[in-house]
Structures are given as C-alpha cells and as structure tokens.
Amino acid sequence: MDQNNMLVARLKRLDCCAVSDAMDRLKIRGQVTELAQRSGKGRIAGRAVTVRLGTGDPPPGPPRHLGTTAIEAAGADTVIVVEQKTGVEAGCWGGLLTLGAKVRGVAGVVADGPVRDIDEAQGYEFPIFTNRTTCLTARGRVVEKETNGTVTICDVTVEPGDYVVADQSACLFIKSADIERVLDTAEEIVAREAAMAKAILAGTPISEVMGGNYEHMLESKD
C-alpha cells in the first residue's frame, strides 16, 4: 500500500466530527455541512477528482458527456467532486454516470448542485452527497467546463487531489499539505474520547468525565 492509500485508509476510519474537531484545533477550514447523503451507506474517503459545470459552449475538442472524463480518471480511493452552481435547474450527475463510477470502484460523489436518478444510485448502493435532486437533464442546459481544475463546493475551494471524507454529519476537504497533521490530531482526539466513553460505562459521573479538560480539548497546544 502506497503512502496516499495509507492516508486514505486512516481517514476512512475517522468520523467527520472527529476530523472537524482536529481541523478546528489546527485552525484549518474545509467543513461543508449542507450536503446530505442521499444514497449509499457508510462513510466514504478518498482523493478528489473534480468536475466543474457551466453554461454556454463546452471547451474545444471532441464532444464528451459530462462526468465521463472524471470517471475514467478516477478509481478506488477517489471521490468525484462536482460543482454545478449555474443557477440552471439541471442534473450534474445521473444514473449511467453512477453505474460507470461504481464499476470503476469510485468511493462516491460529492455534488454542489442538482443530482438526478437518485433512485438508481440507491439501487446501486452508491454513495452520493448533494444539496438537492432533480429530474431535469443536463443536455441542452449545462456543459462540462473542466475536469480536474479548481472547484468551489458551497464556500470551500477544492483542488484535484485534496482529501475528502464524508458521512451523515458533513463533507470535509483537506489539503495534501495538511492531511498528516489533521490525521494525527483526529486520532488523538478519538483515543481520548474512547477513554472518556469507557469511563462513563464504568460509572464515572458524566459531569466529571466532561469537565474542564474536555472543554479545552480543542485548544491549540502551541
């Protein structure tokens, strides 16, 4: 297992609340809470393959259906991240794309924009996180402007290769330069909370367990 795969494996073991707490301690932003899990089960983690949609003409070159370039560039330990903020009601992801991504082994899709065929995604048990759904096709409405460029998901800037973790609490985006210290900090927080849970189960009063030390747990050690 190479270094990136090891980092993704570590990230997948951590829930978004623990990772968010680590980001808070380190004063790193990248939390998005507006995107709900609409299909699939469980947490996903991977590195971002990005897609940006827009209106007007597509870039020069042979025509390709939106999302297909991203799927062919993706694989296991990747998450496809889609921006569709045109204001046009049109799907930025759909059923055949979901099937193609599942066959490719993609971890899931995070979309800031309408997703269609969500029932198909549920049938495939493929994880999709989005802020809304639609029945309207992209054809004749929006086009793919870029694959693996910079996108904005809600108010967070995401670059290709950024680390992504998503569960039913949130979707988080972490820069490569930050991932190891975020993981180290999150794993420390999880260990401390596990010890606290053990104390509660052993009968220690919760007010004692969640005392002053807990309130200051996210403060920087610098």
mmCIF file of C-alpha atoms in Angstrom:
data_model
loop_
_atom_site.group_PDB
_atom_site.id
_atom_site.type_symbol
_atom_site.label_atom_id
_atom_site.label_comp_id
_atom_site.label_asym_id
_atom_site.label_seq_id
_atom_site.Cartn_x
_atom_site.Cartn_y
_atom_site.Cartn_z
ATOM 1 C CA MET A 1 0.000 0.000 0.000
ATOM 2 C CA ASP A 2 1.496 3.356 -1.021
ATOM 3 C CA GLN A 3 1.547 6.465 1.151
ATOM 4 C CA ASN A 4 -1.584 8.036 -0.336
ATOM 5 C CA ASN A 5 -3.586 4.832 0.073
ATOM 6 C CA MET A 6 -2.419 4.570 3.683
ATOM 7 C CA LEU A 7 -3.543 8.133 4.358
ATOM 8 C CA VAL A 8 -6.956 7.450 2.797
ATOM 9 C CA ALA A 9 -7.299 4.275 4.881
ATOM 10 C CA ARG A 10 -6.551 6.244 8.053
ATOM 11 C CA LEU A 11 -9.022 8.952 7.042
ATOM 12 C CA LYS A 12 -11.798 6.450 6.375
ATOM 13 C CA ARG A 13 -11.513 5.132 9.941
ATOM 14 C CA LEU A 14 -12.360 8.586 11.344
ATOM 15 C CA ASP A 15 -15.818 10.107 11.504
ATOM 16 C CA CYS A 16 -16.301 13.638 10.221
ATOM 17 C CA CYS A 17 -16.913 15.099 13.674
ATOM 18 C CA ALA A 18 -13.515 13.910 14.919
ATOM 19 C CA VAL A 19 -11.788 15.203 11.786
ATOM 20 C CA SER A 20 -13.640 18.514 12.063
ATOM 21 C CA ASP A 21 -12.524 18.842 15.687
ATOM 22 C CA ALA A 22 -8.943 18.293 14.551
ATOM 23 C CA MET A 23 -9.350 20.939 11.851
ATOM 24 C CA ASP A 24 -10.742 23.358 14.434
ATOM 25 C CA ARG A 25 -7.755 22.786 16.699
ATOM 26 C CA LEU A 26 -5.370 23.355 13.790
ATOM 27 C CA LYS A 27 -7.374 26.353 12.516
ATOM 28 C CA ILE A 28 -7.975 24.728 9.139
ATOM 29 C CA ARG A 29 -11.268 25.249 7.308
ATOM 30 C CA GLY A 30 -12.867 22.890 4.841
ATOM 31 C CA GLN A 31 -16.061 21.707 6.533
ATOM 32 C CA VAL A 32 -19.262 21.621 4.455
ATOM 33 C CA THR A 33 -22.490 20.780 6.279
ATOM 34 C CA GLU A 34 -25.071 21.496 3.570
ATOM 35 C CA LEU A 35 -24.669 18.272 1.565
ATOM 36 C CA ALA A 36 -26.763 15.314 2.720
ATOM 37 C CA GLN A 37 -26.112 11.665 1.941
ATOM 38 C CA ARG A 38 -28.889 10.706 -0.461
ATOM 39 C CA SER A 39 -27.719 7.216 -1.417
ATOM 40 C CA GLY A 40 -25.296 4.539 -0.313
ATOM 41 C CA LYS A 41 -24.393 3.688 3.256
ATOM 42 C CA GLY A 42 -21.492 4.500 5.460
ATOM 43 C CA ARG A 43 -18.546 6.840 5.344
ATOM 44 C CA ILE A 44 -16.509 7.497 2.224
ATOM 45 C CA ALA A 45 -12.978 8.818 1.906
ATOM 46 C CA GLY A 46 -10.595 9.424 -0.944
ATOM 47 C CA ARG A 47 -8.795 11.997 -3.045
ATOM 48 C CA ALA A 48 -10.765 14.453 -5.127
ATOM 49 C CA VAL A 49 -11.276 14.203 -8.865
ATOM 50 C CA THR A 50 -13.074 17.449 -9.685
ATOM 51 C CA VAL A 51 -15.662 18.432 -12.290
ATOM 52 C CA ARG A 52 -16.915 21.968 -12.950
ATOM 53 C CA LEU A 53 -20.090 22.553 -14.969
ATOM 54 C CA GLY A 54 -21.304 25.758 -16.540
ATOM 55 C CA THR A 55 -23.480 27.225 -19.270
ATOM 56 C CA GLY A 56 -22.638 28.136 -22.863
ATOM 57 C CA ASP A 57 -20.298 26.189 -25.094
ATOM 58 C CA PRO A 58 -18.068 23.361 -23.887
ATOM 59 C CA PRO A 59 -14.288 23.678 -24.212
ATOM 60 C CA PRO A 60 -12.773 22.922 -27.638
ATOM 61 C CA GLY A 61 -12.165 19.307 -28.538
ATOM 62 C CA PRO A 62 -14.124 16.133 -29.231
ATOM 63 C CA PRO A 63 -17.515 16.158 -27.501
ATOM 64 C CA ARG A 64 -17.783 14.085 -24.344
ATOM 65 C CA HIS A 65 -20.663 13.614 -21.952
ATOM 66 C CA LEU A 66 -20.120 15.460 -18.709
ATOM 67 C CA GLY A 67 -18.577 13.382 -15.933
ATOM 68 C CA THR A 68 -17.151 10.679 -18.190
ATOM 69 C CA THR A 69 -13.619 12.088 -18.197
ATOM 70 C CA ALA A 70 -13.673 12.227 -14.393
ATOM 71 C CA ILE A 71 -14.853 8.629 -14.107
ATOM 72 C CA GLU A 72 -12.092 7.402 -16.397
ATOM 73 C CA ALA A 73 -9.532 9.392 -14.374
ATOM 74 C CA ALA A 74 -10.865 8.032 -11.079
ATOM 75 C CA GLY A 75 -10.741 4.697 -9.296
ATOM 76 C CA ALA A 76 -10.540 3.220 -5.839
ATOM 77 C CA ASP A 77 -9.632 5.739 -3.128
ATOM 78 C CA THR A 78 -11.028 8.646 -5.166
ATOM 79 C CA VAL A 79 -14.152 10.763 -4.710
ATOM 80 C CA ILE A 80 -15.643 12.679 -7.642
ATOM 81 C CA VAL A 81 -16.448 16.244 -6.580
ATOM 82 C CA VAL A 82 -18.857 18.181 -8.820
ATOM 83 C CA GLU A 83 -19.647 21.908 -8.923
ATOM 84 C CA GLN A 84 -22.893 22.932 -10.651
ATOM 85 C CA LYS A 85 -23.629 26.448 -9.412
ATOM 86 C CA THR A 86 -25.025 27.916 -12.614
ATOM 87 C CA GLY A 87 -28.482 28.560 -11.186
ATOM 88 C CA VAL A 88 -29.899 26.423 -14.008
ATOM 89 C CA GLU A 89 -32.068 23.547 -12.826
ATOM 90 C CA ALA A 90 -30.228 20.640 -14.461
ATOM 91 C CA GLY A 91 -28.665 17.441 -13.217
ATOM 92 C CA CYS A 92 -24.917 17.444 -12.705
ATOM 93 C CA TRP A 93 -24.845 13.675 -12.183
ATOM 94 C CA GLY A 94 -27.151 10.823 -13.197
ATOM 95 C CA GLY A 95 -27.830 7.115 -13.317
ATOM 96 C CA LEU A 96 -25.456 5.939 -16.041
ATOM 97 C CA LEU A 97 -22.646 8.009 -14.530
ATOM 98 C CA THR A 98 -23.371 6.373 -11.180
ATOM 99 C CA LEU A 99 -23.146 2.918 -12.749
ATOM 100 C CA GLY A 100 -19.899 3.826 -14.524
ATOM 101 C CA ALA A 101 -18.388 5.151 -11.307
ATOM 102 C CA LYS A 102 -19.460 2.067 -9.351
ATOM 103 C CA VAL A 103 -17.936 -0.264 -11.942
ATOM 104 C CA ARG A 104 -14.754 1.807 -11.778
ATOM 105 C CA GLY A 105 -14.613 1.383 -7.998
ATOM 106 C CA VAL A 106 -15.014 5.093 -7.181
ATOM 107 C CA ALA A 107 -15.689 5.702 -3.470
ATOM 108 C CA GLY A 108 -18.558 8.126 -4.077
ATOM 109 C CA VAL A 109 -19.698 11.514 -5.390
ATOM 110 C CA VAL A 110 -19.988 14.850 -3.624
ATOM 111 C CA ALA A 111 -22.037 17.380 -5.604
ATOM 112 C CA ASP A 112 -22.847 21.033 -5.033
ATOM 113 C CA GLY A 113 -25.758 21.078 -7.439
ATOM 114 C CA PRO A 114 -28.764 19.002 -8.516
ATOM 115 C CA VAL A 115 -28.341 15.229 -8.899
ATOM 116 C CA ARG A 116 -30.851 13.160 -10.832
ATOM 117 C CA ASP A 117 -31.668 9.436 -10.895
ATOM 118 C CA ILE A 118 -31.086 9.254 -7.167
ATOM 119 C CA ASP A 119 -33.323 6.156 -7.000
ATOM 120 C CA GLU A 120 -30.897 4.376 -9.310
ATOM 121 C CA ALA A 121 -27.998 5.403 -7.095
ATOM 122 C CA GLN A 122 -29.874 3.971 -4.113
ATOM 123 C CA GLY A 123 -30.405 0.733 -6.032
ATOM 124 C CA TYR A 124 -26.684 0.545 -6.806
ATOM 125 C CA GLU A 125 -25.896 1.380 -3.149
ATOM 126 C CA PHE A 126 -23.520 4.034 -4.449
ATOM 127 C CA PRO A 127 -22.758 6.927 -2.076
ATOM 128 C CA ILE A 128 -23.858 10.364 -3.276
ATOM 129 C CA PHE A 129 -23.855 13.526 -1.169
ATOM 130 C CA THR A 130 -25.739 16.515 -2.552
ATOM 131 C CA ASN A 131 -27.785 19.549 -1.575
ATOM 132 C CA ARG A 132 -30.666 18.850 -3.952
ATOM 133 C CA THR A 133 -32.131 16.478 -6.535
ATOM 134 C CA THR A 134 -33.888 16.995 -9.849
ATOM 135 C CA CYS A 135 -35.457 15.149 -12.767
ATOM 136 C CA LEU A 136 -34.122 17.600 -15.394
ATOM 137 C CA THR A 137 -31.362 16.502 -17.747
ATOM 138 C CA ALA A 138 -28.128 18.421 -18.279
ATOM 139 C CA ARG A 139 -28.498 18.026 -22.043
ATOM 140 C CA GLY A 140 -29.164 21.411 -23.622
ATOM 141 C CA ARG A 141 -28.834 23.158 -20.258
ATOM 142 C CA VAL A 142 -25.320 22.852 -18.822
ATOM 143 C CA VAL A 143 -21.970 21.569 -20.074
ATOM 144 C CA GLU A 144 -18.741 20.382 -18.539
ATOM 145 C CA LYS A 145 -16.254 23.234 -18.415
ATOM 146 C CA GLU A 146 -13.320 21.479 -16.795
ATOM 147 C CA THR A 147 -12.162 18.220 -15.226
ATOM 148 C CA ASN A 148 -9.520 18.271 -12.509
ATOM 149 C CA GLY A 149 -9.460 22.017 -12.073
ATOM 150 C CA THR A 150 -10.374 24.151 -9.088
ATOM 151 C CA VAL A 151 -13.995 23.939 -7.919
ATOM 152 C CA THR A 152 -15.984 25.624 -5.169
ATOM 153 C CA ILE A 153 -18.203 23.390 -3.048
ATOM 154 C CA CYS A 154 -20.531 25.592 -1.020
ATOM 155 C CA ASP A 155 -17.898 28.102 0.193
ATOM 156 C CA VAL A 156 -14.880 25.776 0.211
ATOM 157 C CA THR A 157 -12.285 25.742 -2.570
ATOM 158 C CA VAL A 158 -11.337 22.222 -3.628
ATOM 159 C CA GLU A 159 -8.347 21.266 -5.765
ATOM 160 C CA PRO A 160 -7.829 17.930 -7.501
ATOM 161 C CA GLY A 161 -6.004 15.584 -5.153
ATOM 162 C CA ASP A 162 -7.390 17.157 -1.978
ATOM 163 C CA TYR A 163 -8.508 14.607 0.591
ATOM 164 C CA VAL A 164 -12.250 14.113 1.088
ATOM 165 C CA VAL A 165 -14.168 12.416 3.876
ATOM 166 C CA ALA A 166 -17.960 12.399 4.089
ATOM 167 C CA ASP A 167 -20.578 10.854 6.326
ATOM 168 C CA GLN A 168 -24.052 11.769 7.522
ATOM 169 C CA SER A 169 -22.678 14.652 9.591
ATOM 170 C CA ALA A 170 -20.713 16.541 6.930
ATOM 171 C CA CYS A 171 -18.343 16.540 3.968
ATOM 172 C CA LEU A 172 -14.765 17.666 4.690
ATOM 173 C CA PHE A 173 -11.998 18.726 2.317
ATOM 174 C CA ILE A 174 -8.357 18.682 3.420
ATOM 175 C CA LYS A 175 -5.286 19.867 1.515
ATOM 176 C CA SER A 176 -2.465 17.401 0.934
ATOM 177 C CA ALA A 177 -0.116 19.647 2.887
ATOM 178 C CA ASP A 178 -2.387 19.363 5.949
ATOM 179 C CA ILE A 179 -3.562 15.762 5.838
ATOM 180 C CA GLU A 180 -0.948 14.127 8.083
ATOM 181 C CA ARG A 181 -1.274 16.621 10.923
ATOM 182 C CA VAL A 182 -5.081 16.509 10.655
ATOM 183 C CA LEU A 183 -4.993 12.710 10.874
ATOM 184 C CA ASP A 184 -2.566 12.704 13.802
ATOM 185 C CA THR A 185 -4.703 15.202 15.702
ATOM 186 C CA ALA A 186 -8.002 13.460 14.901
ATOM 187 C CA GLU A 187 -6.623 10.092 16.006
ATOM 188 C CA GLU A 188 -5.509 11.643 19.294
ATOM 189 C CA ILE A 189 -8.988 13.116 19.820
ATOM 190 C CA VAL A 190 -10.663 9.778 19.046
ATOM 191 C CA ALA A 191 -8.399 7.991 21.547
ATOM 192 C CA ARG A 192 -9.205 10.500 24.260
ATOM 193 C CA GLU A 193 -12.941 10.287 23.602
ATOM 194 C CA ALA A 194 -12.773 6.476 23.643
ATOM 195 C CA ALA A 195 -11.180 6.643 27.099
ATOM 196 C CA MET A 196 -13.934 9.023 28.213
ATOM 197 C CA ALA A 197 -16.630 6.689 26.906
ATOM 198 C CA LYS A 198 -15.003 3.826 28.799
ATOM 199 C CA ALA A 199 -15.080 5.901 31.988
ATOM 200 C CA ILE A 200 -18.786 6.689 31.511
ATOM 201 C CA LEU A 201 -19.561 2.995 31.001
ATOM 202 C CA ALA A 202 -17.590 2.217 34.166
ATOM 203 C CA GLY A 203 -19.851 4.523 36.168
ATOM 204 C CA THR A 204 -17.833 7.736 36.397
ATOM 205 C CA PRO A 205 -20.257 10.696 36.575
ATOM 206 C CA ILE A 206 -20.557 12.337 33.186
ATOM 207 C CA SER A 207 -20.035 15.792 34.675
ATOM 208 C CA GLU A 208 -16.639 14.602 35.869
ATOM 209 C CA VAL A 209 -15.752 12.967 32.554
ATOM 210 C CA MET A 210 -16.827 16.022 30.542
ATOM 211 C CA GLY A 211 -15.210 18.521 32.868
ATOM 212 C CA GLY A 212 -12.769 21.346 32.288
ATOM 213 C CA ASN A 213 -10.282 19.228 30.364
ATOM 214 C CA TYR A 214 -12.935 18.301 27.809
ATOM 215 C CA GLU A 215 -13.973 21.907 27.304
ATOM 216 C CA HIS A 216 -10.388 22.834 26.397
ATOM 217 C CA MET A 217 -9.610 19.706 24.371
ATOM 218 C CA LEU A 218 -9.646 21.512 21.015
ATOM 219 C CA GLU A 219 -7.372 24.335 22.053
ATOM 220 C CA SER A 220 -4.093 24.504 20.186
ATOM 221 C CA LYS A 221 -1.080 23.215 22.069
ATOM 222 C CA ASP A 222 1.121 25.917 20.525
#
